[in-house]
mmCIF file of C-alpha atoms and ligand atoms in Angstrom:
data_model
loop_
_atom_site.group_PDB
_atom_site.id
_atom_site.type_symbol
_atom_site.label_atom_id
_atom_site.label_comp_id
_atom_site.label_asym_id
_atom_site.label_seq_id
_atom_site.Cartn_x
_atom_site.Cartn_y
_atom_site.Cartn_z
ATOM 1 C CA UNK A 1 -161.078 -69.256 178.577
ATOM 2 C CA UNK A 2 -158.367 -66.602 178.200
ATOM 3 C CA UNK A 3 -159.222 -63.040 179.270
ATOM 4 C CA UNK A 4 -160.126 -60.885 176.276
ATOM 5 C CA UNK A 5 -158.451 -57.651 175.201
ATOM 6 C CA UNK A 6 -160.083 -55.381 172.625
ATOM 7 C CA UNK A 7 -157.594 -53.296 170.656
ATOM 8 C CA UNK A 8 -159.195 -50.720 168.373
ATOM 9 C CA UNK A 9 -157.317 -49.945 165.167
ATOM 10 C CA UNK A 10 -155.259 -53.112 165.488
ATOM 11 C CA UNK A 11 -154.774 -53.856 161.796
ATOM 12 C CA UNK A 12 -151.608 -51.761 161.580
ATOM 13 C CA UNK A 13 -148.998 -49.804 163.507
ATOM 14 C CA UNK A 14 -149.183 -49.463 167.290
ATOM 15 C CA UNK A 15 -152.478 -51.360 167.502
ATOM 16 C CA UNK A 16 -151.113 -54.369 165.611
ATOM 17 C CA UNK A 17 -147.973 -54.451 167.787
ATOM 18 C CA UNK A 18 -150.153 -54.232 170.903
ATOM 19 C CA UNK A 19 -152.381 -57.079 169.700
ATOM 20 C CA UNK A 20 -149.337 -59.268 169.050
ATOM 21 C CA UNK A 21 -147.798 -58.586 172.470
ATOM 22 C CA UNK A 22 -151.162 -59.047 174.207
ATOM 23 C CA UNK A 23 -151.586 -62.478 172.606
ATOM 24 C CA UNK A 24 -148.084 -63.447 173.704
ATOM 25 C CA UNK A 25 -149.091 -62.491 177.258
ATOM 26 C CA UNK A 26 -152.094 -64.827 177.133
ATOM 27 C CA UNK A 27 -154.985 -62.620 176.071
ATOM 28 C CA UNK A 28 -157.542 -63.588 173.472
ATOM 29 C CA UNK A 29 -157.350 -60.507 171.286
ATOM 30 C CA UNK A 30 -160.185 -58.768 169.467
ATOM 31 C CA UNK A 31 -158.533 -57.051 166.499
ATOM 32 C CA UNK A 32 -160.702 -54.100 165.496
ATOM 33 C CA UNK A 33 -160.222 -52.336 162.155
ATOM 34 C CA UNK A 34 -162.314 -50.200 159.841
ATOM 35 C CA UNK A 35 -161.076 -50.635 156.239
ATOM 36 C CA UNK A 36 -158.153 -52.981 155.846
ATOM 37 C CA UNK A 37 -159.626 -56.446 156.396
ATOM 38 C CA UNK A 38 -156.589 -58.164 154.868
ATOM 39 C CA UNK A 39 -154.223 -56.433 157.288
ATOM 40 C CA UNK A 40 -156.468 -57.282 160.242
ATOM 41 C CA UNK A 41 -156.670 -60.922 159.178
ATOM 42 C CA UNK A 42 -152.885 -61.009 158.749
ATOM 43 C CA UNK A 43 -152.476 -59.787 162.348
ATOM 44 C CA UNK A 44 -154.749 -62.601 163.547
ATOM 45 C CA UNK A 45 -152.959 -65.174 161.386
ATOM 46 C CA UNK A 46 -149.606 -64.095 162.843
ATOM 47 C CA UNK A 47 -150.962 -64.424 166.374
ATOM 48 C CA UNK A 48 -152.471 -67.838 165.685
ATOM 49 C CA UNK A 49 -149.238 -69.025 164.041
ATOM 50 C CA UNK A 50 -147.517 -68.192 167.326
ATOM 51 C CA UNK A 51 -150.049 -70.247 169.295
ATOM 52 C CA UNK A 52 -152.181 -67.286 170.403
ATOM 53 C CA UNK A 53 -155.876 -66.479 170.072
ATOM 54 C CA UNK A 54 -157.267 -63.593 168.022
ATOM 55 C CA UNK A 55 -160.271 -62.650 165.936
ATOM 56 C CA UNK A 56 -161.216 -59.631 163.822
ATOM 57 C CA UNK A 57 -164.068 -57.232 164.542
ATOM 58 C CA UNK A 58 -164.867 -54.587 161.944
ATOM 59 C CA UNK A 59 -166.324 -51.314 163.244
ATOM 60 C CA UNK A 60 -165.905 -47.617 162.623
ATOM 61 C CA UNK A 61 -165.443 -46.419 166.195
ATOM 62 C CA UNK A 62 -166.921 -43.034 165.231
ATOM 63 C CA UNK A 63 -170.278 -44.678 164.503
ATOM 64 C CA UNK A 64 -172.286 -45.531 167.615
ATOM 65 C CA UNK A 65 -174.331 -48.266 165.928
ATOM 66 C CA UNK A 66 -171.151 -49.996 164.762
ATOM 67 C CA UNK A 67 -169.568 -49.738 168.221
ATOM 68 C CA UNK A 68 -172.682 -51.249 169.782
ATOM 69 C CA UNK A 69 -172.624 -54.054 167.203
ATOM 70 C CA UNK A 70 -168.936 -54.715 167.929
ATOM 71 C CA UNK A 71 -169.598 -55.089 171.668
ATOM 72 C CA UNK A 72 -172.672 -57.230 170.959
ATOM 73 C CA UNK A 73 -170.404 -59.490 168.898
ATOM 74 C CA UNK A 74 -167.997 -59.716 171.842
ATOM 75 C CA UNK A 75 -170.903 -60.552 174.172
ATOM 76 C CA UNK A 76 -172.105 -63.230 171.762
ATOM 77 C CA UNK A 77 -168.677 -64.881 171.930
ATOM 78 C CA UNK A 78 -169.057 -65.153 175.693
ATOM 79 C CA UNK A 79 -165.654 -63.578 176.335
ATOM 80 C CA UNK A 80 -164.619 -61.959 179.613
ATOM 81 C CA UNK A 81 -163.463 -58.516 178.584
ATOM 82 C CA UNK A 82 -160.612 -57.474 180.894
ATOM 83 C CA UNK A 83 -158.649 -54.955 178.854
ATOM 84 C CA UNK A 84 -159.362 -52.315 176.231
ATOM 85 C CA UNK A 85 -156.887 -50.274 174.219
ATOM 86 C CA UNK A 86 -158.448 -47.174 172.705
ATOM 87 C CA UNK A 87 -155.941 -46.954 169.879
ATOM 88 C CA UNK A 88 -157.856 -46.187 166.646
ATOM 89 C CA UNK A 89 -156.921 -42.712 165.513
ATOM 90 C CA UNK A 90 -156.658 -40.506 162.458
ATOM 91 C CA UNK A 91 -154.884 -37.311 161.525
ATOM 92 C CA UNK A 92 -155.769 -34.791 158.829
ATOM 93 C CA UNK A 93 -153.292 -33.641 156.205
ATOM 94 C CA UNK A 94 -150.597 -31.284 157.421
ATOM 95 C CA UNK A 95 -151.928 -27.791 156.716
ATOM 96 C CA UNK A 96 -151.911 -24.221 157.995
ATOM 97 C CA UNK A 97 -154.657 -23.671 160.579
ATOM 98 C CA UNK A 98 -156.644 -21.344 158.299
ATOM 99 C CA UNK A 99 -157.069 -24.184 155.781
ATOM 100 C CA UNK A 100 -158.775 -26.653 158.125
ATOM 101 C CA UNK A 101 -162.187 -27.609 156.743
ATOM 102 C CA UNK A 102 -165.168 -28.368 158.953
ATOM 103 C CA UNK A 103 -165.284 -31.880 157.460
ATOM 104 C CA UNK A 104 -161.687 -32.546 158.502
ATOM 105 C CA UNK A 105 -162.244 -31.185 162.020
ATOM 106 C CA UNK A 106 -165.385 -33.281 162.389
ATOM 107 C CA UNK A 107 -163.709 -36.506 161.279
ATOM 108 C CA UNK A 108 -160.659 -36.018 163.507
ATOM 109 C CA UNK A 109 -162.796 -35.315 166.561
ATOM 110 C CA UNK A 110 -165.322 -38.027 165.761
ATOM 111 C CA UNK A 111 -162.774 -40.816 165.387
ATOM 112 C CA UNK A 112 -160.269 -39.722 168.031
ATOM 113 C CA UNK A 113 -162.629 -38.384 170.703
ATOM 114 C CA UNK A 114 -166.190 -39.623 170.128
ATOM 115 C CA UNK A 115 -164.855 -43.058 169.156
ATOM 116 C CA UNK A 116 -162.747 -43.363 172.285
ATOM 117 C CA UNK A 117 -165.672 -42.258 174.467
ATOM 118 C CA UNK A 118 -168.097 -44.737 172.901
ATOM 119 C CA UNK A 119 -165.661 -47.638 173.209
ATOM 120 C CA UNK A 120 -164.812 -46.724 176.813
ATOM 121 C CA UNK A 121 -168.505 -46.416 177.691
ATOM 122 C CA UNK A 122 -169.336 -49.874 176.385
ATOM 123 C CA UNK A 123 -166.207 -51.302 178.013
ATOM 124 C CA UNK A 124 -166.907 -49.989 181.526
ATOM 125 C CA UNK A 125 -170.488 -51.265 181.360
ATOM 126 C CA UNK A 126 -169.063 -54.753 180.959
ATOM 127 C CA UNK A 127 -166.003 -54.526 183.218
ATOM 128 C CA UNK A 128 -167.328 -52.590 186.231
ATOM 129 C CA UNK A 129 -167.488 -54.677 189.383
ATOM 130 C CA UNK A 130 -170.468 -52.490 190.402
ATOM 131 C CA UNK A 131 -172.467 -53.999 187.553
ATOM 132 C CA UNK A 132 -171.263 -57.571 187.996
ATOM 133 C CA UNK A 133 -168.182 -57.355 185.774
ATOM 134 C CA UNK A 134 -164.789 -58.824 186.581
ATOM 135 C CA UNK A 135 -162.931 -55.475 186.570
ATOM 136 C CA UNK A 136 -160.267 -54.535 184.096
ATOM 137 C CA UNK A 137 -158.099 -51.813 182.662
ATOM 138 C CA UNK A 138 -158.228 -49.330 179.803
ATOM 139 C CA UNK A 139 -155.323 -47.663 178.052
ATOM 140 C CA UNK A 140 -156.031 -44.670 175.848
ATOM 141 C CA UNK A 141 -153.655 -43.577 173.091
ATOM 142 C CA UNK A 142 -152.935 -39.925 173.610
ATOM 143 C CA UNK A 143 -149.949 -38.248 171.955
ATOM 144 C CA UNK A 144 -147.030 -35.979 172.671
ATOM 145 C CA UNK A 145 -149.045 -33.648 170.405
ATOM 146 C CA UNK A 146 -151.337 -32.965 173.388
ATOM 147 C CA UNK A 147 -148.346 -31.325 175.128
ATOM 148 C CA UNK A 148 -146.855 -29.687 172.024
ATOM 149 C CA UNK A 149 -150.002 -28.422 170.232
ATOM 150 C CA UNK A 150 -148.700 -29.381 166.732
ATOM 151 C CA UNK A 151 -148.615 -25.848 165.215
ATOM 152 C CA UNK A 152 -148.378 -25.677 161.409
ATOM 153 C CA UNK A 153 -149.272 -29.350 161.222
ATOM 154 C CA UNK A 154 -152.455 -30.574 162.898
ATOM 155 C CA UNK A 155 -153.680 -28.573 165.902
ATOM 156 C CA UNK A 156 -157.022 -30.374 165.640
ATOM 157 C CA UNK A 157 -155.302 -33.714 166.171
ATOM 158 C CA UNK A 158 -153.360 -32.311 169.140
ATOM 159 C CA UNK A 159 -156.612 -30.994 170.631
ATOM 160 C CA UNK A 160 -158.287 -34.375 170.163
ATOM 161 C CA UNK A 161 -155.481 -35.943 172.188
ATOM 162 C CA UNK A 162 -155.891 -33.239 174.853
ATOM 163 C CA UNK A 163 -159.474 -34.441 175.142
ATOM 164 C CA UNK A 164 -158.193 -37.994 175.563
ATOM 165 C CA UNK A 165 -156.006 -36.829 178.458
ATOM 166 C CA UNK A 166 -159.009 -35.244 180.212
ATOM 167 C CA UNK A 167 -161.127 -38.327 179.545
ATOM 168 C CA UNK A 168 -158.417 -40.526 181.029
ATOM 169 C CA UNK A 169 -158.318 -38.498 184.252
ATOM 170 C CA UNK A 170 -162.095 -38.386 184.610
ATOM 171 C CA UNK A 171 -162.656 -42.078 183.910
ATOM 172 C CA UNK A 172 -159.813 -43.082 186.214
ATOM 173 C CA UNK A 173 -161.479 -41.247 189.113
ATOM 174 C CA UNK A 174 -165.081 -42.236 188.337
ATOM 175 C CA UNK A 175 -164.216 -45.930 188.012
ATOM 176 C CA UNK A 176 -161.473 -46.222 190.634
ATOM 177 C CA UNK A 177 -163.833 -48.082 192.962
ATOM 178 C CA UNK A 178 -165.301 -50.186 190.139
ATOM 179 C CA UNK A 179 -162.215 -52.359 189.657
ATOM 180 C CA UNK A 180 -161.216 -50.457 186.516
ATOM 181 C CA UNK A 181 -157.914 -48.637 186.025
ATOM 182 C CA UNK A 182 -157.651 -46.095 183.223
ATOM 183 C CA UNK A 183 -154.333 -44.750 181.956
ATOM 184 C CA UNK A 184 -152.861 -43.308 178.778
ATOM 185 C CA UNK A 185 -149.682 -43.472 176.789
ATOM 186 C CA UNK A 186 -148.397 -40.472 174.894
ATOM 187 C CA UNK A 187 -146.267 -41.709 171.986
ATOM 188 C CA UNK A 188 -143.923 -39.280 170.288
ATOM 189 C CA UNK A 189 -142.683 -39.898 166.753
ATOM 190 C CA UNK A 190 -143.337 -43.580 166.017
ATOM 191 C CA UNK A 191 -142.628 -45.266 162.681
ATOM 192 C CA UNK A 192 -146.077 -46.160 161.361
ATOM 193 C CA UNK A 193 -148.323 -45.345 158.383
ATOM 194 C CA UNK A 194 -149.917 -42.390 160.201
ATOM 195 C CA UNK A 195 -147.337 -39.925 158.875
ATOM 196 C CA UNK A 196 -148.113 -40.876 155.269
ATOM 197 C CA UNK A 197 -151.810 -40.385 156.144
ATOM 198 C CA UNK A 198 -150.935 -36.812 157.084
ATOM 199 C CA UNK A 199 -149.387 -36.415 153.620
ATOM 200 C CA UNK A 200 -145.807 -36.519 154.939
ATOM 201 C CA UNK A 201 -144.192 -39.936 154.452
ATOM 202 C CA UNK A 202 -140.797 -38.303 155.197
ATOM 203 C CA UNK A 203 -141.976 -36.821 158.520
ATOM 204 C CA UNK A 204 -140.031 -39.347 160.605
ATOM 205 C CA UNK A 205 -136.723 -38.400 158.916
ATOM 206 C CA UNK A 206 -137.454 -34.674 159.178
ATOM 207 C CA UNK A 207 -138.320 -34.715 162.875
ATOM 208 C CA UNK A 208 -135.711 -37.187 164.105
ATOM 209 C CA UNK A 209 -133.096 -34.440 164.749
ATOM 210 C CA UNK A 210 -135.510 -32.771 167.239
ATOM 211 C CA UNK A 211 -135.759 -35.901 169.378
ATOM 212 C CA UNK A 212 -133.277 -36.096 172.253
ATOM 213 C CA UNK A 213 -132.659 -39.805 171.509
ATOM 214 C CA UNK A 214 -132.182 -38.918 167.798
ATOM 215 C CA UNK A 215 -134.401 -41.696 166.528
ATOM 216 C CA UNK A 216 -138.064 -42.479 166.001
ATOM 217 C CA UNK A 217 -139.730 -45.079 168.186
ATOM 218 C CA UNK A 218 -141.054 -48.449 167.087
ATOM 219 C CA UNK A 219 -144.654 -49.557 167.551
ATOM 220 C CA UNK A 220 -143.398 -52.438 169.739
ATOM 221 C CA UNK A 221 -141.863 -49.941 172.178
ATOM 222 C CA UNK A 222 -145.260 -48.294 172.654
ATOM 223 C CA UNK A 223 -146.915 -51.704 173.000
ATOM 224 C CA UNK A 224 -144.587 -52.552 175.895
ATOM 225 C CA UNK A 225 -145.789 -49.507 177.852
ATOM 226 C CA UNK A 226 -149.432 -50.300 177.062
ATOM 227 C CA UNK A 227 -149.094 -53.898 178.212
ATOM 228 C CA UNK A 228 -147.374 -52.804 181.425
ATOM 229 C CA UNK A 229 -150.210 -50.384 182.234
ATOM 230 C CA UNK A 230 -152.742 -53.164 181.615
ATOM 231 C CA UNK A 231 -150.855 -55.689 183.725
ATOM 232 C CA UNK A 232 -151.122 -56.473 187.433
ATOM 233 C CA UNK A 233 -147.655 -54.936 187.795
ATOM 234 C CA UNK A 234 -149.448 -51.577 187.450
ATOM 235 C CA UNK A 235 -152.120 -52.464 190.031
ATOM 236 C CA UNK A 236 -151.870 -49.084 191.862
ATOM 237 C CA UNK A 237 -151.542 -46.989 188.688
ATOM 238 C CA UNK A 238 -154.597 -45.118 187.435
ATOM 239 C CA UNK A 239 -155.084 -41.694 185.862
ATOM 240 C CA UNK A 240 -151.436 -41.778 184.798
ATOM 241 C CA UNK A 241 -149.587 -41.023 181.579
ATOM 242 C CA UNK A 242 -146.493 -42.629 180.132
ATOM 243 C CA UNK A 243 -144.596 -40.620 177.533
ATOM 244 C CA UNK A 244 -142.999 -42.954 174.992
ATOM 245 C CA UNK A 245 -141.278 -40.247 173.040
ATOM 246 C CA UNK A 246 -137.499 -40.557 173.187
ATOM 247 C CA UNK A 247 -137.299 -37.611 175.576
ATOM 248 C CA UNK A 248 -139.323 -35.126 173.505
HETATM 249 P P1 NAP B 301 -151.881 -46.064 161.853
HETATM 250 O O1 NAP B 301 -150.654 -46.863 161.537
HETATM 251 O O2 NAP B 301 -152.306 -44.992 160.918
HETATM 252 O O3 NAP B 301 -153.082 -47.112 162.054
HETATM 253 C C1 NAP B 301 -154.358 -46.608 162.378
HETATM 254 C C2 NAP B 301 -155.248 -47.751 162.791
HETATM 255 O O4 NAP B 301 -156.509 -47.210 163.210
HETATM 256 C C3 NAP B 301 -155.545 -48.733 161.666
HETATM 257 O O5 NAP B 301 -155.638 -50.019 162.237
HETATM 258 C C4 NAP B 301 -156.904 -48.263 161.160
HETATM 259 O O6 NAP B 301 -157.669 -49.308 160.575
HETATM 260 C C5 NAP B 301 -157.540 -47.827 162.464
HETATM 261 N N1 NAP B 301 -158.639 -46.870 162.307
HETATM 262 C C6 NAP B 301 -158.610 -45.650 161.733
HETATM 263 N N2 NAP B 301 -159.830 -45.076 161.787
HETATM 264 C C7 NAP B 301 -160.642 -45.963 162.428
HETATM 265 C C8 NAP B 301 -161.997 -45.977 162.776
HETATM 266 N N3 NAP B 301 -162.795 -44.923 162.476
HETATM 267 N N4 NAP B 301 -162.510 -47.052 163.416
HETATM 268 C C9 NAP B 301 -161.712 -48.125 163.703
HETATM 269 N N5 NAP B 301 -160.411 -48.178 163.398
HETATM 270 C C10 NAP B 301 -159.891 -47.116 162.761
HETATM 271 O O7 NAP B 301 -151.779 -45.371 163.305
HETATM 272 P P2 NAP B 301 -150.652 -45.503 164.464
HETATM 273 O O8 NAP B 301 -149.542 -44.607 164.130
HETATM 274 O O9 NAP B 301 -150.411 -46.931 164.784
HETATM 275 O O10 NAP B 301 -151.441 -44.790 165.649
HETATM 276 C C11 NAP B 301 -152.201 -45.507 166.606
HETATM 277 C C12 NAP B 301 -152.630 -44.540 167.689
HETATM 278 O O11 NAP B 301 -151.456 -43.938 168.283
HETATM 279 C C13 NAP B 301 -153.490 -43.385 167.198
HETATM 280 O O12 NAP B 301 -154.460 -43.066 168.165
HETATM 281 C C14 NAP B 301 -152.502 -42.245 167.057
HETATM 282 O O13 NAP B 301 -153.104 -40.994 167.169
HETATM 283 C C15 NAP B 301 -151.550 -42.532 168.219
HETATM 284 N N6 NAP B 301 -150.224 -41.933 168.055
HETATM 285 C C16 NAP B 301 -149.412 -42.299 167.023
HETATM 286 C C17 NAP B 301 -148.166 -41.697 166.905
HETATM 287 C C18 NAP B 301 -147.205 -42.032 165.795
HETATM 288 O O14 NAP B 301 -146.184 -41.312 165.635
HETATM 289 N N7 NAP B 301 -147.417 -43.063 165.025
HETATM 290 C C19 NAP B 301 -147.775 -40.714 167.810
HETATM 291 C C20 NAP B 301 -148.640 -40.378 168.840
HETATM 292 C C21 NAP B 301 -149.869 -40.994 168.957
HETATM 293 P P3 NAP B 301 -157.598 -49.664 158.992
HETATM 294 O O15 NAP B 301 -156.267 -50.365 158.774
HETATM 295 O O16 NAP B 301 -158.741 -50.577 158.781
HETATM 296 O O17 NAP B 301 -157.684 -48.382 158.243
#
């Protein structure tokens, strides 16, 4: 049986590109999503058409019961979980700081931080060699926003990614002797739906001039870094960050 990789938020964007590349590298891919079942099924169909293995798993990562059910479903399949990509993420609408509502702050932190913690917790329980697992690797999706702070746009989102950076460092150290490596990628401006979610579908065009390489990145370029961090080629890499941001 192929080793399994769980990619959260894999119905679109960076997650979908990661799922596709993972399948091409021989993983059986668990394609998590929360709303867009058709998009998630299309990702699986594309993988299967290319001779790969994939299946969908619906769960809101911000909901502990749903995360537990998702991992129970993985257990029931009898898969050997070797890789997890904590990719699901949301951003609130671009707004001045004084306009942030408590509901928006809560949702951003719950999906981006609580969700990543819950998924990582269930993953290490299964992968740790200390508890009989086969070992593995986790890649967390941080963001260049964690370095920049995203003023006038979404400081809450930037802060959530700062939390991901701290989580990455802590998990890397706590599980270094458990056969689990934990790293993060920090994408810059990548062409996905997330900018429209922030209410700015033209954000890529507006910000391109500020990027040293003068272009936005593609989801596939982020996926390449994720797959490298998960691979044996990165066997001595843990607690590290790769900026995939065109120099920004
Ligand atoms: P995207 O195109 O907006 O896709 C978001 C994905 O996350 C979708 O698959 C969505 O599922 C899923 N999702 C959202 N909330 C979820 C939840 N509560 N539970 C489970 N899945 C959930 O995003 P993206 O641009 O590919 O971003 C992926 C990751 O990279 C995020 O963590 C983001 O913060 C980070 N990132 C992106 C950029 C960028 O410029 N694009 C830059 C830096 C960092 P549905 O389709 O079902 O809604």
